[in-house]
PDB file of C-alpha atoms in Angstrom:
ATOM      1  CA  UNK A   1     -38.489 205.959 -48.526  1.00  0.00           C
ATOM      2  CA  UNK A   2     -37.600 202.471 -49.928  1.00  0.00           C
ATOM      3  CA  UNK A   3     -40.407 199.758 -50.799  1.00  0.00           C
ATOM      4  CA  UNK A   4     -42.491 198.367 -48.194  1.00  0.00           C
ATOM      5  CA  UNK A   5     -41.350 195.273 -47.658  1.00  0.00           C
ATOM      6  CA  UNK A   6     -45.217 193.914 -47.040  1.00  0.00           C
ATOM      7  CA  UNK A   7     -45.234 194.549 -50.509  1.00  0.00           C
ATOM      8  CA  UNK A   8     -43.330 191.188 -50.963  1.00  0.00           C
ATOM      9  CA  UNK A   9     -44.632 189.566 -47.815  1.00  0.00           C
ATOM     10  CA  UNK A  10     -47.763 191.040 -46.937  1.00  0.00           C
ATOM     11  CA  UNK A  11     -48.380 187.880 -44.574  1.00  0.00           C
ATOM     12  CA  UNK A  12     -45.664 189.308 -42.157  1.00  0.00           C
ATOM     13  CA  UNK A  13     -47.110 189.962 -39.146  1.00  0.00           C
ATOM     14  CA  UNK A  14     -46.743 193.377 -36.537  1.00  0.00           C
ATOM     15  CA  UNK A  15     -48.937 193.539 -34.074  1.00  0.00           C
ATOM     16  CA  UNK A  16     -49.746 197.330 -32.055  1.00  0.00           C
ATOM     17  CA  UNK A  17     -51.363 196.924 -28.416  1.00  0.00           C
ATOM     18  CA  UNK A  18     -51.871 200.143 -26.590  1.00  0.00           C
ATOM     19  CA  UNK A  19     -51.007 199.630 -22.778  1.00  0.00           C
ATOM     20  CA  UNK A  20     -53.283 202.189 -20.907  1.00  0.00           C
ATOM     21  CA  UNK A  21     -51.570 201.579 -18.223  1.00  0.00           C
ATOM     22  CA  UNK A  22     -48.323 203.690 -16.633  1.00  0.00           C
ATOM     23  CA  UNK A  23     -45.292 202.816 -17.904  1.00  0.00           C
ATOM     24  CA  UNK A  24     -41.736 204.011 -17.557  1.00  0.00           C
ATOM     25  CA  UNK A  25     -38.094 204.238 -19.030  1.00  0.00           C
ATOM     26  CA  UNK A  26     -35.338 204.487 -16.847  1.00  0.00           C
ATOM     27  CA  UNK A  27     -31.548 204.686 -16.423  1.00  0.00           C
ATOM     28  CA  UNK A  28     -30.375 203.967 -12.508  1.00  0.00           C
ATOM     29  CA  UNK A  29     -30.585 207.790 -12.042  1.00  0.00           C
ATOM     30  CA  UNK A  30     -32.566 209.588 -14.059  1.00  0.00           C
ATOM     31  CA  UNK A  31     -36.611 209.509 -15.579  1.00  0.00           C
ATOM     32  CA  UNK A  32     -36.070 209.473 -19.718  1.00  0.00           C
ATOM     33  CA  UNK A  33     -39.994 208.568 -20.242  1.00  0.00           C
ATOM     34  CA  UNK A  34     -43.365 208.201 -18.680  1.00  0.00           C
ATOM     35  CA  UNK A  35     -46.811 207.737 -20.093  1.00  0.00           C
ATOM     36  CA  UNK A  36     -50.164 206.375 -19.925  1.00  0.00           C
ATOM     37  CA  UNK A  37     -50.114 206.288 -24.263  1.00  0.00           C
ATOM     38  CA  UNK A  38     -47.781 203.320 -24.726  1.00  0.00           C
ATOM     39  CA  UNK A  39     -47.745 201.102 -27.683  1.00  0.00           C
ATOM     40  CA  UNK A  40     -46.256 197.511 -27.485  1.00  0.00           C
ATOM     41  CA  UNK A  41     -45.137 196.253 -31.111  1.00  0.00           C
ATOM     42  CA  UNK A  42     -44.912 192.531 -31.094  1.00  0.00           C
ATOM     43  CA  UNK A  43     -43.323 191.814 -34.340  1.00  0.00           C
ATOM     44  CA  UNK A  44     -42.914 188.035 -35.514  1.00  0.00           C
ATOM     45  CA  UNK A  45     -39.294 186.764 -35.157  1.00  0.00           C
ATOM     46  CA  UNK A  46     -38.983 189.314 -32.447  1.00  0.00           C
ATOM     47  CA  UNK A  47     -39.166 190.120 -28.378  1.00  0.00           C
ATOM     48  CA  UNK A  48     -42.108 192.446 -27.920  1.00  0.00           C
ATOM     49  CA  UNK A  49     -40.858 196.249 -27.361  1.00  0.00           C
ATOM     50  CA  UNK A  50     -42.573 199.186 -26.158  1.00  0.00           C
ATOM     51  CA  UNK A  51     -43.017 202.613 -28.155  1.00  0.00           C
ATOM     52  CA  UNK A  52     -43.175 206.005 -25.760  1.00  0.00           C
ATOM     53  CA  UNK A  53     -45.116 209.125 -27.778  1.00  0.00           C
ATOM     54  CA  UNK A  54     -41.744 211.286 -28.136  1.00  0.00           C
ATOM     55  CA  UNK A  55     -43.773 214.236 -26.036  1.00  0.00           C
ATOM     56  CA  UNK A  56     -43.505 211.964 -22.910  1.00  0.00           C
ATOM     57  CA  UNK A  57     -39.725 211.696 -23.287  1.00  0.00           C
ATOM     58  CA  UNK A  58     -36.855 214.121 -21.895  1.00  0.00           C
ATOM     59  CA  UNK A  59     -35.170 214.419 -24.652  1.00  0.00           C
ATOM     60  CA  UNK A  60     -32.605 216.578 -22.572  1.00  0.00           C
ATOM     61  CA  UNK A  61     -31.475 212.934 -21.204  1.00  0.00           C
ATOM     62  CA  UNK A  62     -30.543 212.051 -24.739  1.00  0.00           C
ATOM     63  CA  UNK A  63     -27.921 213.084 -27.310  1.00  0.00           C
ATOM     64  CA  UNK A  64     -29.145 212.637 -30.995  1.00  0.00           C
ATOM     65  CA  UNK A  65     -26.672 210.291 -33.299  1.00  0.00           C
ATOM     66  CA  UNK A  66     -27.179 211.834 -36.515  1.00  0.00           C
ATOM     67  CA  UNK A  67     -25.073 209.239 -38.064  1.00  0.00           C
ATOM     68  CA  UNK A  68     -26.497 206.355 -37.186  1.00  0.00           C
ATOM     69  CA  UNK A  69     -28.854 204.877 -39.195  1.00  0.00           C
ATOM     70  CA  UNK A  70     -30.868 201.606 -40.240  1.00  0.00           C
ATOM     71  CA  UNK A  71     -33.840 200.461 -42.747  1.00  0.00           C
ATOM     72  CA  UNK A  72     -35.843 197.667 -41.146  1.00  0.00           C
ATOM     73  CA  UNK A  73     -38.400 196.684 -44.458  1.00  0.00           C
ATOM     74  CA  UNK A  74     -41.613 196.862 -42.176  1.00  0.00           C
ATOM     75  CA  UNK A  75     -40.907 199.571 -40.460  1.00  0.00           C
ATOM     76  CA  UNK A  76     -38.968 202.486 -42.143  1.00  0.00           C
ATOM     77  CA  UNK A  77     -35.694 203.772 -41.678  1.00  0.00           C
ATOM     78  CA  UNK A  78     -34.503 204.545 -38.004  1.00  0.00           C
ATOM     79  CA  UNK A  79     -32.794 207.362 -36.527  1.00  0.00           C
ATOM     80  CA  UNK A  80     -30.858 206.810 -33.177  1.00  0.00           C
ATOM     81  CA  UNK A  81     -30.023 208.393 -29.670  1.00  0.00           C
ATOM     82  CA  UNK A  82     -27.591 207.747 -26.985  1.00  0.00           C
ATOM     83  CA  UNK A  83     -26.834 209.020 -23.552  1.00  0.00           C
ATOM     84  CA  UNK A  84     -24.739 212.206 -22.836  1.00  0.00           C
ATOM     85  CA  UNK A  85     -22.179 210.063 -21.098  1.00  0.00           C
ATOM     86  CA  UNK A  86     -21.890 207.249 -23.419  1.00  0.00           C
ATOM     87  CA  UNK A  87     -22.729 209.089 -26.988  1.00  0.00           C
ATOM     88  CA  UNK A  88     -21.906 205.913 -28.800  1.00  0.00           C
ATOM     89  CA  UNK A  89     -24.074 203.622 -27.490  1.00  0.00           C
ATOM     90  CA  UNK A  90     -27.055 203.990 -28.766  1.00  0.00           C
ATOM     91  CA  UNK A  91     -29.893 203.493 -26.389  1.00  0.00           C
ATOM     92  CA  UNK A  92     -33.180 204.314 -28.810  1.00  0.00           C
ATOM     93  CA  UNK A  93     -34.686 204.400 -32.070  1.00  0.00           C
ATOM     94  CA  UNK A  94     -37.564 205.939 -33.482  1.00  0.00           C
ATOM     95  CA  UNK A  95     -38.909 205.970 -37.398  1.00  0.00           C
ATOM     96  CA  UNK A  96     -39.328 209.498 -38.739  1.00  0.00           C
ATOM     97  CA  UNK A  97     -41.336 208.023 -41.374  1.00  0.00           C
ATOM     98  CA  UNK A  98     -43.179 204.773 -41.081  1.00  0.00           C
ATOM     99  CA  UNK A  99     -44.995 202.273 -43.420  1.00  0.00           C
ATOM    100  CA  UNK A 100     -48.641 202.579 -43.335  1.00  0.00           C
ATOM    101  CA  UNK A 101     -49.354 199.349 -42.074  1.00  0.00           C
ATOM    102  CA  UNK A 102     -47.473 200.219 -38.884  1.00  0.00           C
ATOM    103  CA  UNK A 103     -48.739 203.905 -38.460  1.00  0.00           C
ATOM    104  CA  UNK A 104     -49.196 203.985 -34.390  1.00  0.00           C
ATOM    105  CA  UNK A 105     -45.890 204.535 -33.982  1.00  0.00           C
ATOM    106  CA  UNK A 106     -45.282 207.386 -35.835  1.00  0.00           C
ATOM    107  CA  UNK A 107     -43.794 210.331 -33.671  1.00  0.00           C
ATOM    108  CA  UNK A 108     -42.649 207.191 -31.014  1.00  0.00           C
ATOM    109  CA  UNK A 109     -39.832 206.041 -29.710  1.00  0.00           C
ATOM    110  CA  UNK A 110     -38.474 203.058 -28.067  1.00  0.00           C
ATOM    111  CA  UNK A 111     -35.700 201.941 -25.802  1.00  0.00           C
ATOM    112  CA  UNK A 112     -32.771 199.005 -26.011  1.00  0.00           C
ATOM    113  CA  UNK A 113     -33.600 196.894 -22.993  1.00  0.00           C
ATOM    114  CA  UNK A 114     -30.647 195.724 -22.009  1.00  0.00           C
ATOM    115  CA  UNK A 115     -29.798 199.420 -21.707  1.00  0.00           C
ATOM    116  CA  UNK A 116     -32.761 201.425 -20.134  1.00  0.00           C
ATOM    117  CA  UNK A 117     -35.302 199.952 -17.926  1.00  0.00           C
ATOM    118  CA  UNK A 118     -38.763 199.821 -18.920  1.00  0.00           C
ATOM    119  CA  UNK A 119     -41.176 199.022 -17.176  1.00  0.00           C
ATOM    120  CA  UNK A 120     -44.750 198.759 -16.883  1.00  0.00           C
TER     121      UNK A 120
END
């Protein structure tokens, strides 16, 4: 794994809040996620997203896009998923391996927005 990049900016700020309260990831027809173990990471510079533990997701609802790949500094390196009937799109992300400062979301993984509903 690359440098941290709080190892340059150790002021940067990412902020975990467990929500211990139901919440939900959708498409119009189908149930990807559901748990009461959420985490919300609100990261400066960034709208607030949710983290699912990858044992409340159907993973049968997703397609894996072994290709796709990105480093955010603070977090790790991402690995990607889309839906069966779009397998380009990619729809969510989760970091294999994470920095320590950001360790409750290891084994998580999060949804695009604008592309599955979450909701809490």
């Amino acid at each position: 794994m690359r440098p941290s990049g709080y190892l340059t900016r150790p002021d940067y700020r990412i902020d975990l809040v467990p929500l211990p309260v139901v919440v939900q990831a959708r498409t119009p027809s189908r149930l990807i996620a559901a748990t009461r173990h959420a985490v919300r990471l609100d990261e400066q510079n960034h709208e607030p997203v949710v983290y699912f533990p990858s044992a409340s997701v159907d993973f049968t609802a997703l397609v894996p896009m072994p290709g796709r790949t990105t480093h955010c500094p603070y977090k790790g390196d991402a690995r990607y998923w889309a839906l069966p009937e779009a397998p380009d799109v990619p729809v969510a992300w989760s970091y294999p391996e994470v920095y320590p400062e950001v360790a409750g979301i290891a084994g998580m993984i999060a949804f695009y927005a604008e592309r599955i509903a979450v909701s809490l």
